[in-house]
Amino acid sequence: MSYRHDVRLAGEGGQGVVTGGLVLAEAAAVYEGKNVVMTQTYAPQQRGGSARAEIIVSDAEIDYPKVLEADVLLALNQEAFDRYHHQVKRNGVIIVESAHVGGEYSGHIKVLKVPLEEVSCHVAGTSQSANFVALGVVSEISDIVSASALRAALRARLPQQVRQMNLKALNAGVLLGRNMKRT
Amino acid sequence: MPTTIKQPKQSARFMQGNEAIAEGALAAGIGFFAAYPITPANEISEAMARELPARGAVFIQMEDEIASMAAVIGASLGGLKAATATSGPGFSLMQEQIGYAVATEIPSVVIDVQRAGPSTGQPTFGAQGDVMQARWGTHGDHPIIVLSPSSVSECFALTVRAFNLAEKYRTPVILLADEVVGHMRERVSEFPVMEVVSRARPEVHPEWYFPYDNDLGDVPPLAAFGDGYRYHVTGLFHDKSGFPTQRIDEIDPWFERLFHKIEGNTDDIVEVSEEGTREAEIVLVSYGAAARSARHAMKMAAADGKRVGLLKLKTLWPLPEDRIKELARSAKGFIVVEMNRGQVRLDIERLAAGRAAVEGVHRFDGEMISPTSVLKAIEEF
């Protein structure tokens, strides 16, 4: 039986969902040899507006390149959560930035509230690596992509001056994810 | 933390459609690229600006799209394989020059990465609204070749093909991509080595050279400016030497040849891919990004035991008219899946001519057509 993992990363322009998506997709495609298709949607302006990256990982040929129902949804702001939490598989996972996504969610899908930006500030000295904290979590709580492939893709893709801080963020996310699995 | 660095799997690359188009242009031997910036085609220009000067080729950012297409025509007359890339608003501006290239028979490649329109529309959202503009955007009766890729590897292959057809038939060729395919990234292995075609050059003495000699077959050789051949180029109806003429006995054979070189060579020009069409009750007709929705739906329908096939148009114009007529006899009907209000569907209706039913699944708000909406149309057919 072939598999198809649908991943949606959503937030606003400038939060790094497209960069994060690219590293996740390249990790699975180039370093794990899986079939991967990535599309992105963003507003014309560089910052602000909604942004999303959609990644399909499969061992079969991928036709429809957009998310049907997500296995993993990362919602970095409230709008992203409100818009996309309905399109998640029953056994899927929603990871939300706890600083920006509030309210009570009474659905049946597992929601992980993570202080991604706080963790990013703590380990990388900036909130801007929150996207990579999230990727670290994804690698641990799902079998979409491994942390080592993510590290390799990150090193290859990101410019040297931001590589270390994002690696730290990624590694922190991996530890967080590992702890979440235990609880 | 482990520090071992993973090595990439053998020769796999994760690549964007627009990057693959640029690689295709390089593989085809492009020597000149002129364009004006526009989303979602910019990655093509960026790659050209990076790659061409290093190879001794020319990249120029022009003042607008009219000038870009004019520069492409000039460069091609100078003997270089030349292309431009744009999206809807710029494509509109290029139409007059495209007609000039048709009439003067100058090889050129125009890449239109379609976005939602009309007007400036939605720059970062995909659509397929330029299908009829690609066919009929420039005025006057004219033939045209339009190709439509639906994957990253097809972006490469059809770009090489666009250059080859432009050179072989002395005509502008339009590569009609869309935002989804242009910006989509896919894992690709090494691209295949493809045959590369260059225009025929004259071998006769310059005194005896006629750039529009209708007696030399469908495509007379084209001399490059600077090669020592003196000739005239005009958008006016012209005689075999290229000078304006109003003589019917000179215009008619030229017009006849202009159309025949495309319509008489559809075996070579028209490329489709078919899956399950032979036994199909319903044939999905689609192209570009929409073909991915159609193919997904076809597989879902097949899992339900339905006999559904897919006719994917890699060459959009000219259409595979004979094949569509055949399928109109063997299948119950067609469902045309396209990200516009039915631009290809109109022609499928014309070709089906009442022998088979024709329905459409259309969406044009910038989002892709979902496979479930195609499946619904199949179930309700």
Coordinates of C-alpha atoms in Angstrom, one line a residue:
Chain A
M1 CA 0.0 0.0 0.0
S2 CA 1.5 3.3 -1.0
Y3 CA 1.4 6.3 1.3
R4 CA 0.8 10.0 0.7
H5 CA 1.6 12.5 3.5
D6 CA 0.1 15.9 3.1
V7 CA 1.8 18.7 5.0
R8 CA 0.5 22.3 5.2
L9 CA 2.6 25.1 6.8
A10 CA 0.6 28.3 7.1
G11 CA 1.2 31.7 8.6
E12 CA 1.9 35.2 7.4
G13 CA 4.5 36.4 5.0
G14 CA 7.8 36.8 6.7
Q15 CA 7.3 33.9 9.2
G16 CA 9.3 31.6 7.0
V17 CA 6.7 29.1 6.0
V18 CA 8.0 28.9 2.4
T19 CA 11.6 28.6 3.5
G20 CA 10.7 26.0 6.1
G21 CA 8.6 24.2 3.6
L22 CA 11.5 24.1 1.1
V23 CA 13.9 22.6 3.7
L24 CA 11.3 20.0 4.7
A25 CA 10.6 19.1 1.0
E26 CA 14.2 19.0 0.0
A27 CA 15.1 16.9 3.0
A28 CA 12.5 14.3 2.0
A29 CA 13.2 14.5 -1.8
V30 CA 16.9 14.9 -2.0
Y31 CA 18.2 13.2 1.2
E32 CA 15.6 10.5 1.6
G33 CA 14.8 9.9 -2.1
K34 CA 11.0 10.2 -1.7
N35 CA 8.7 11.6 -4.3
V36 CA 7.9 15.1 -3.2
V37 CA 5.9 18.0 -4.6
M38 CA 5.8 21.4 -3.1
T39 CA 3.6 24.4 -3.9
Q40 CA 3.4 27.7 -2.2
T41 CA 0.8 30.5 -2.0
Y42 CA 1.7 33.9 -0.9
A43 CA 0.5 37.5 -1.2
P44 CA 2.4 39.7 -3.7
Q45 CA 4.0 41.8 -0.9
Q46 CA 7.2 40.5 0.8
R47 CA 5.9 40.8 4.4
G48 CA 2.4 40.4 5.7
G49 CA -0.5 38.8 4.0
S50 CA -1.1 35.1 4.3
A51 CA 1.5 32.6 3.2
R52 CA 1.3 28.9 3.0
A53 CA 3.5 26.0 1.8
E54 CA 2.0 22.7 0.8
I55 CA 4.2 19.6 0.6
I56 CA 3.2 16.1 -0.5
V57 CA 5.5 13.2 0.3
S58 CA 4.8 9.9 -1.3
D59 CA 6.3 6.6 -2.5
A60 CA 4.0 6.8 -5.5
E61 CA 3.7 9.3 -8.3
I62 CA 2.0 12.6 -7.1
D63 CA -0.6 14.1 -9.3
Y64 CA -2.6 16.6 -7.4
P65 CA 0.1 18.8 -5.8
K66 CA -2.0 20.6 -3.2
V67 CA -3.1 19.3 0.2
L68 CA -6.2 17.2 0.2
E69 CA -6.4 16.6 3.9
A70 CA -3.4 17.4 6.0
D71 CA -1.5 14.8 8.0
V72 CA 0.3 17.7 9.6
L73 CA -0.9 21.3 9.8
L74 CA 1.4 24.0 11.2
A75 CA -0.6 27.1 12.0
L76 CA 1.7 30.0 13.0
N77 CA -1.2 32.5 13.4
Q78 CA -4.9 32.5 14.3
E79 CA -6.0 33.1 10.7
A80 CA -4.1 30.0 9.5
F81 CA -5.6 27.9 12.2
D82 CA -9.2 29.2 11.6
R83 CA -8.8 28.7 7.9
Y84 CA -7.2 25.2 7.7
H85 CA -8.0 23.2 10.8
H86 CA -11.0 21.7 9.1
Q87 CA -8.8 20.2 6.4
V88 CA -6.9 17.8 8.6
K89 CA -7.1 14.0 8.7
R90 CA -8.8 12.4 11.7
N91 CA -5.5 10.9 12.9
G92 CA -3.6 14.0 11.8
V93 CA -1.8 16.6 14.0
I94 CA -2.1 20.4 14.2
I95 CA 0.9 22.2 15.6
V96 CA 0.1 25.8 16.6
E97 CA 2.2 28.7 17.8
S98 CA 0.8 29.1 21.3
A99 CA 1.6 32.8 21.4
H100 CA -0.6 33.6 18.4
V101 CA -3.3 31.0 18.4
G102 CA -5.7 31.0 21.2
G103 CA -9.2 30.0 22.1
E104 CA -10.6 26.6 23.0
Y105 CA -10.6 23.9 20.3
S106 CA -13.2 21.2 20.9
G107 CA -12.6 19.0 17.9
H108 CA -11.3 15.5 17.8
I109 CA -8.0 16.3 16.1
K110 CA -4.8 16.3 18.2
V111 CA -3.6 19.9 18.7
L112 CA -0.1 20.6 20.0
K113 CA 0.3 24.1 21.4
V114 CA 4.0 24.9 21.3
P115 CA 5.7 28.2 22.2
L116 CA 7.7 28.1 19.0
E117 CA 8.8 31.7 19.1
E118 CA 9.8 31.6 22.8
V119 CA 11.9 28.5 22.2
S120 CA 13.4 30.1 19.2
C121 CA 14.3 33.2 21.2
H122 CA 15.8 31.0 23.9
V123 CA 18.1 28.9 21.7
A124 CA 18.7 31.1 18.6
G125 CA 18.4 34.6 20.1
T126 CA 15.6 35.5 17.7
S127 CA 12.0 34.6 17.2
Q128 CA 12.6 34.2 13.5
S129 CA 13.7 30.6 13.7
A130 CA 10.3 29.5 15.0
N131 CA 9.6 27.8 11.7
F132 CA 12.6 25.5 12.2
V133 CA 11.6 24.7 15.8
A134 CA 8.3 23.5 14.3
L135 CA 10.1 21.4 11.7
G136 CA 12.1 19.7 14.5
V137 CA 8.8 18.8 16.2
V138 CA 7.3 17.5 12.9
S139 CA 10.3 15.2 12.4
E140 CA 9.7 13.6 15.8
I141 CA 6.0 13.3 16.0
S142 CA 5.4 12.0 12.4
D143 CA 7.3 9.7 10.0
I144 CA 7.3 12.2 7.2
V145 CA 11.0 13.2 7.3
S146 CA 13.9 12.5 9.6
A147 CA 15.8 15.1 11.6
S148 CA 19.1 14.2 10.0
A149 CA 17.7 14.7 6.5
L150 CA 16.3 18.1 7.7
R151 CA 19.7 19.1 9.1
A152 CA 21.4 18.1 5.8
A153 CA 18.8 20.1 3.7
L154 CA 19.1 23.1 6.0
R155 CA 22.9 23.2 5.7
A156 CA 22.6 23.0 1.9
R157 CA 19.8 25.5 1.5
L158 CA 20.4 28.3 4.0
P159 CA 23.1 31.0 3.7
Q160 CA 26.0 30.6 6.2
Q161 CA 25.1 33.6 8.4
V162 CA 21.8 32.1 9.5
R163 CA 22.7 28.4 9.4
Q164 CA 23.8 27.9 13.0
M165 CA 20.8 29.7 14.6
N166 CA 18.4 27.7 12.6
L167 CA 20.2 24.5 13.3
K168 CA 19.9 25.3 17.0
A169 CA 16.2 25.9 16.6
L170 CA 15.7 22.7 14.6
N171 CA 17.5 20.7 17.3
A172 CA 15.5 22.3 20.0
G173 CA 12.3 21.3 18.1
V174 CA 13.5 17.7 17.8
L175 CA 14.0 17.6 21.6
L176 CA 10.6 19.1 22.2
G177 CA 9.0 16.6 19.8
R178 CA 10.7 13.8 21.5
N179 CA 9.3 14.9 24.9
M180 CA 5.8 15.2 23.5
K181 CA 5.9 11.7 22.2
R182 CA 6.7 10.5 25.7
T183 CA 3.8 12.3 27.3
Chain B
M1 CA 23.6 15.8 18.3
P2 CA 24.9 13.6 15.5
T3 CA 27.0 15.6 13.1
T4 CA 27.3 13.2 10.1
I5 CA 26.3 15.0 6.9
K6 CA 23.8 13.0 4.8
Q7 CA 24.8 12.7 1.1
P8 CA 22.1 13.5 -1.4
K9 CA 20.6 10.4 -3.1
Q10 CA 22.1 9.9 -6.5
S11 CA 21.5 12.8 -8.9
A12 CA 18.1 13.6 -7.5
R13 CA 17.3 17.3 -7.6
F14 CA 14.4 19.3 -6.1
M15 CA 13.6 21.9 -8.7
Q16 CA 11.1 24.5 -9.6
G17 CA 9.2 24.5 -13.0
N18 CA 10.6 27.9 -13.9
E19 CA 14.1 26.7 -13.2
A20 CA 13.5 23.7 -15.4
I21 CA 12.3 26.0 -18.2
A22 CA 15.5 28.0 -17.9
E23 CA 17.5 24.7 -18.1
G24 CA 15.5 23.7 -21.1
A25 CA 16.4 27.0 -22.8
L26 CA 20.1 26.4 -22.1
A27 CA 19.9 22.8 -23.3
A28 CA 18.3 24.1 -26.5
G29 CA 21.1 26.5 -27.2
I30 CA 19.6 29.8 -26.3
G31 CA 21.8 32.7 -27.3
F32 CA 19.6 35.7 -26.3
F33 CA 17.0 36.4 -23.7
A34 CA 15.1 39.7 -23.2
A35 CA 12.3 40.3 -20.7
Y36 CA 10.7 42.7 -18.3
P37 CA 10.2 41.5 -14.7
I38 CA 6.8 40.0 -13.8
T39 CA 5.4 37.5 -11.3
P40 CA 5.2 34.5 -11.7
A41 CA 7.8 34.3 -14.4
N42 CA 10.8 36.0 -12.7
E43 CA 12.7 32.9 -11.8
I44 CA 13.2 32.3 -15.5
S45 CA 14.7 35.7 -16.0
E46 CA 16.8 35.4 -12.8
A47 CA 18.3 32.1 -14.1
M48 CA 18.9 33.6 -17.6
A49 CA 20.6 36.7 -16.1
R50 CA 22.9 34.3 -14.0
E51 CA 23.7 31.8 -16.7
L52 CA 23.8 33.5 -20.1
P53 CA 26.6 36.1 -19.7
A54 CA 28.9 33.4 -18.4
R55 CA 28.3 31.5 -21.6
G56 CA 28.9 34.4 -23.9
A57 CA 25.2 34.8 -24.5
V58 CA 23.1 37.8 -24.0
F59 CA 20.6 38.7 -21.3
I60 CA 18.8 42.1 -21.5
Q61 CA 16.2 43.5 -19.1
M62 CA 14.2 45.6 -21.5
E63 CA 12.0 48.7 -20.7
D64 CA 8.8 46.7 -21.2
E65 CA 7.4 43.6 -22.9
I66 CA 6.8 45.3 -26.3
A67 CA 10.5 46.0 -26.5
S68 CA 11.4 42.6 -25.1
M69 CA 9.6 40.8 -27.9
A70 CA 11.0 43.2 -30.5
A71 CA 14.5 42.5 -29.1
V72 CA 13.9 38.8 -29.4
I73 CA 12.9 39.1 -33.0
G74 CA 16.0 41.2 -33.8
A75 CA 18.3 38.8 -32.1
S76 CA 16.8 35.9 -33.9
L77 CA 17.3 37.7 -37.2
G78 CA 20.9 38.0 -36.1
G79 CA 21.1 34.3 -36.0
L80 CA 20.6 33.6 -32.3
K81 CA 18.0 31.3 -30.7
A82 CA 16.0 33.8 -28.7
A83 CA 13.3 33.8 -26.1
T84 CA 11.3 36.0 -23.6
A85 CA 9.3 35.1 -20.6
T86 CA 6.3 36.9 -19.1
S87 CA 2.8 36.5 -17.7
G88 CA -0.7 37.7 -18.7
P89 CA -0.2 41.5 -18.6
G90 CA 3.1 41.3 -20.5
F91 CA 1.8 38.7 -22.9
S92 CA -1.0 41.2 -23.9
L93 CA 1.7 43.7 -24.7
M94 CA 3.7 41.3 -26.8
Q95 CA 0.8 40.3 -29.2
E96 CA 1.6 42.8 -31.9
Q97 CA 5.2 41.7 -32.1
I98 CA 4.2 38.0 -32.0
G99 CA 2.1 38.7 -35.1
Y100 CA 5.1 40.3 -36.7
A101 CA 7.2 37.2 -36.0
V102 CA 4.5 35.0 -37.5
A103 CA 4.3 37.1 -40.7
T104 CA 8.0 37.5 -41.1
E105 CA 8.6 33.9 -40.1
I106 CA 11.2 34.6 -37.4
P107 CA 11.9 31.7 -34.9
S108 CA 11.2 32.8 -31.4
V109 CA 10.0 31.4 -28.1
V110 CA 7.6 33.2 -25.9
I111 CA 7.1 31.8 -22.4
D112 CA 3.8 32.8 -20.7
V113 CA 3.6 31.7 -17.1
Q114 CA -0.1 32.3 -16.7
R115 CA -1.6 34.0 -13.6
A116 CA -5.1 34.8 -12.7
G117 CA -6.5 37.7 -14.8
P118 CA -7.8 39.7 -16.6
S119 CA -5.6 42.8 -16.1
T120 CA -3.1 42.6 -13.3
G121 CA -5.4 40.1 -11.6
Q122 CA -3.7 37.9 -9.0
P123 CA 0.1 37.8 -9.6
T124 CA 0.8 34.9 -7.3
F125 CA -2.1 32.7 -8.2
G126 CA -2.4 30.2 -11.1
A127 CA -4.9 30.2 -13.9
Q128 CA -5.2 29.1 -17.5
G129 CA -7.0 32.1 -18.9
D130 CA -4.6 32.9 -21.7
V131 CA -5.4 29.8 -23.9
M132 CA -7.4 31.7 -26.5
Q133 CA -5.1 34.7 -26.3
A134 CA -2.2 32.4 -27.1
R135 CA -4.2 31.1 -30.1
W136 CA -5.7 34.4 -31.3
G137 CA -4.1 37.2 -29.4
T138 CA -2.5 38.7 -32.4
H139 CA -4.6 40.0 -35.2
G140 CA -5.2 38.5 -38.6
D141 CA -5.5 34.9 -39.6
H142 CA -2.5 33.0 -38.6
P143 CA -1.2 29.6 -37.4
I144 CA 0.5 29.2 -34.1
I145 CA 2.2 26.5 -32.0
V146 CA 1.4 26.5 -28.2
L147 CA 2.8 23.9 -25.8
S148 CA 1.6 23.3 -22.2
P149 CA 3.7 21.6 -19.5
S150 CA 2.1 20.0 -16.4
S151 CA 5.2 18.9 -14.5
V152 CA 8.7 20.1 -13.8
S153 CA 10.3 17.6 -16.1
E154 CA 7.8 18.6 -18.9
C155 CA 8.8 22.2 -18.3
F156 CA 12.3 21.1 -19.4
A157 CA 11.3 18.9 -22.2
L158 CA 8.7 21.2 -23.7
T159 CA 11.0 24.2 -23.6
V160 CA 13.6 22.3 -25.6
R161 CA 10.7 21.3 -28.0
A162 CA 9.5 24.9 -28.2
F163 CA 12.9 26.0 -29.4
N164 CA 13.2 23.0 -31.8
L165 CA 9.8 23.7 -33.4
A166 CA 10.4 27.5 -33.6
E167 CA 13.7 26.8 -35.5
K168 CA 12.3 24.0 -37.6
Y169 CA 9.2 25.9 -38.8
R170 CA 10.4 29.5 -38.6
T171 CA 7.7 30.5 -36.3
P172 CA 7.0 31.9 -32.8
V173 CA 6.2 29.1 -30.4
I174 CA 4.4 29.9 -27.1
L175 CA 5.2 27.8 -24.0
L176 CA 2.0 28.3 -22.1
A177 CA 2.9 27.4 -18.5
D178 CA 1.0 28.5 -15.4
E179 CA 1.8 29.7 -11.9
V180 CA 1.2 26.3 -10.3
V181 CA 3.6 24.5 -12.6
G182 CA 6.1 27.4 -12.8
H183 CA 6.4 27.7 -9.1
M184 CA 5.9 24.1 -8.2
R185 CA 8.9 22.1 -7.0
E186 CA 9.3 18.4 -7.8
R187 CA 12.0 15.8 -7.4
V188 CA 13.6 15.2 -10.7
S189 CA 16.4 13.0 -11.8
E190 CA 18.8 14.0 -14.5
F191 CA 17.0 15.5 -17.5
P192 CA 17.3 13.4 -20.7
V193 CA 19.6 14.5 -23.5
M194 CA 17.3 15.8 -26.2
E195 CA 17.8 16.3 -29.9
V196 CA 18.4 20.0 -30.6
V197 CA 17.3 21.5 -33.9
S198 CA 18.7 24.6 -35.5
R199 CA 17.2 26.6 -38.4
A200 CA 18.2 25.8 -41.9
R201 CA 20.7 28.4 -43.3
P202 CA 20.9 29.2 -47.0
E203 CA 23.7 27.6 -49.0
V204 CA 23.0 29.5 -52.3
H205 CA 25.0 32.5 -53.5
P206 CA 23.7 35.7 -51.7
E207 CA 22.5 37.1 -55.1
W208 CA 20.1 34.1 -55.5
Y209 CA 18.8 34.0 -51.9
F210 CA 15.1 34.6 -51.3
P211 CA 14.0 34.4 -47.7
Y212 CA 10.4 33.7 -48.5
D213 CA 10.7 31.5 -51.6
N214 CA 7.5 29.4 -51.7
D215 CA 9.0 27.0 -54.1
L216 CA 11.5 25.7 -51.5
G217 CA 9.0 23.7 -49.5
D218 CA 7.2 24.6 -46.3
V219 CA 10.2 26.3 -44.6
P220 CA 12.7 28.3 -46.7
P221 CA 16.2 28.7 -45.1
L222 CA 16.7 31.8 -43.0
A223 CA 20.0 33.8 -43.4
A224 CA 21.3 35.6 -40.4
F225 CA 21.9 39.3 -40.7
G226 CA 25.6 39.8 -41.0
D227 CA 26.2 36.6 -42.9
G228 CA 26.4 38.5 -46.2
Y229 CA 22.9 37.9 -47.3
R230 CA 21.0 41.1 -48.0
Y231 CA 17.2 40.9 -47.7
H232 CA 14.2 42.9 -46.6
V233 CA 11.9 42.1 -43.6
T234 CA 8.4 43.6 -43.3
G235 CA 5.1 42.9 -41.6
L236 CA 3.4 43.9 -44.8
F237 CA 2.4 41.1 -47.2
H238 CA 5.7 40.4 -49.0
D239 CA 7.1 38.7 -52.1
K240 CA 9.7 36.0 -52.0
S241 CA 12.5 38.6 -51.5
G242 CA 10.7 40.1 -48.6
F243 CA 9.5 43.4 -50.2
P244 CA 5.9 44.5 -49.9
T245 CA 3.6 43.3 -52.5
Q246 CA -0.1 43.6 -53.3
R247 CA -0.1 41.0 -56.0
I248 CA -2.6 38.2 -55.3
D249 CA -0.4 35.7 -57.2
E250 CA 2.4 36.4 -54.7
I251 CA 0.2 36.7 -51.5
D252 CA -1.8 33.6 -52.0
P253 CA 1.0 31.1 -52.3
W254 CA 2.7 32.7 -49.3
F255 CA -0.4 32.5 -47.1
E256 CA -0.9 28.9 -48.3
R257 CA 2.6 28.0 -47.2
L258 CA 2.4 29.9 -43.9
F259 CA -0.5 27.7 -42.8
H260 CA 0.6 24.5 -44.5
K261 CA 3.9 24.5 -42.6
I262 CA 2.0 24.1 -39.3
E263 CA -1.3 22.4 -40.4
G264 CA 0.5 20.1 -42.8
N265 CA 2.9 18.9 -40.1
T266 CA 0.6 18.2 -37.2
D267 CA 2.1 14.6 -37.0
D268 CA 5.3 16.2 -36.0
I269 CA 4.0 19.1 -33.9
V270 CA 1.0 17.7 -32.0
E271 CA 2.0 15.8 -28.9
V272 CA -0.5 14.3 -26.4
S273 CA -0.3 11.7 -23.7
E274 CA -3.2 9.3 -23.3
E275 CA -4.1 7.0 -20.5
G276 CA -6.9 4.5 -20.6
T277 CA -8.6 6.4 -23.5
R278 CA -9.1 3.3 -25.7
E279 CA -11.6 1.6 -23.3
A280 CA -12.9 4.8 -21.7
E281 CA -16.5 5.7 -21.5
I282 CA -15.5 9.2 -20.3
V283 CA -12.4 10.9 -21.6
L284 CA -11.0 13.7 -19.4
V285 CA -9.3 16.4 -21.6
S286 CA -6.9 18.6 -19.7
Y287 CA -3.5 20.3 -19.8
G288 CA -1.0 22.1 -17.6
A289 CA -1.7 22.2 -13.9
A290 CA -5.3 21.2 -14.4
A291 CA -4.2 17.9 -15.9
R292 CA -2.8 16.9 -12.5
S293 CA -6.2 17.4 -10.9
A294 CA -7.8 15.4 -13.8
R295 CA -5.3 12.5 -13.4
H296 CA -5.8 12.3 -9.7
A297 CA -9.5 12.1 -10.3
M298 CA -9.1 9.5 -13.0
K299 CA -7.3 7.2 -10.6
M300 CA -10.0 7.7 -7.9
A301 CA -12.7 6.9 -10.5
A302 CA -10.7 3.8 -11.7
A303 CA -10.6 2.6 -8.1
D304 CA -14.4 2.8 -8.2
G305 CA -14.5 0.7 -11.3
K306 CA -15.3 3.5 -13.7
R307 CA -13.9 3.5 -17.2
V308 CA -12.3 6.9 -17.4
G309 CA -9.3 8.0 -19.5
L310 CA -7.2 11.1 -19.8
L311 CA -6.2 12.9 -23.0
K312 CA -3.5 15.3 -21.9
L313 CA -2.7 18.0 -24.4
K314 CA 1.1 18.8 -24.4
T315 CA 0.6 20.6 -27.6
L316 CA -2.4 22.9 -27.1
W317 CA -2.5 24.5 -30.5
P318 CA -2.9 23.0 -33.0
L319 CA -5.3 20.6 -31.2
P320 CA -5.2 16.9 -32.0
E321 CA -8.4 17.3 -34.0
D322 CA -8.4 13.9 -35.7
R323 CA -7.9 12.1 -32.4
I324 CA -10.6 14.0 -30.6
K325 CA -13.0 13.1 -33.5
E326 CA -12.1 9.4 -33.1
L327 CA -12.6 9.5 -29.4
A328 CA -16.0 11.3 -29.9
R329 CA -17.0 8.1 -31.7
S330 CA -15.6 5.6 -29.2
A331 CA -16.4 7.3 -25.9
K332 CA -19.7 8.4 -24.4
G333 CA -18.3 11.8 -23.8
F334 CA -15.7 14.3 -22.7
I335 CA -15.1 16.2 -19.5
V336 CA -12.8 19.1 -20.1
V337 CA -10.9 20.1 -17.0
E338 CA -9.3 23.6 -17.2
M339 CA -8.6 26.6 -15.0
N340 CA -10.7 29.0 -17.1
R341 CA -14.3 29.3 -18.1
G342 CA -14.1 26.7 -20.9
Q343 CA -11.6 28.0 -23.5
V344 CA -10.6 24.5 -24.8
R345 CA -14.1 23.1 -24.1
L346 CA -15.5 25.2 -26.9
D347 CA -13.2 23.5 -29.4
I348 CA -13.9 20.0 -28.0
E349 CA -17.6 20.7 -28.5
R350 CA -16.9 21.8 -32.0
L351 CA -14.9 18.6 -32.7
A352 CA -17.4 16.3 -30.9
A353 CA -20.0 17.8 -33.1
G354 CA -22.9 16.2 -31.2
R355 CA -21.5 12.7 -31.4
A356 CA -20.4 12.7 -27.8
A357 CA -21.5 14.8 -24.8
V358 CA -19.1 17.5 -23.6
E359 CA -19.0 18.7 -20.0
G360 CA -16.5 20.9 -18.3
V361 CA -15.0 21.4 -14.8
H362 CA -13.8 25.0 -14.6
R363 CA -12.3 27.2 -12.0
F364 CA -10.7 30.5 -12.5
D365 CA -10.4 32.2 -9.0
G366 CA -6.7 31.4 -8.7
E367 CA -7.1 28.1 -6.8
M368 CA -6.5 24.7 -8.4
I369 CA -9.4 22.4 -9.4
S370 CA -9.9 19.8 -6.7
P371 CA -9.9 16.2 -7.7
T372 CA -13.2 15.7 -5.9
S373 CA -14.9 18.2 -8.1
V374 CA -13.7 16.3 -11.2
L375 CA -14.8 13.0 -9.6
K376 CA -18.2 14.6 -8.9
A377 CA -18.5 15.5 -12.6
I378 CA -17.6 12.0 -13.6
E379 CA -20.2 10.5 -11.3
E380 CA -22.9 12.9 -12.5
F381 CA -22.0 12.4 -16.2

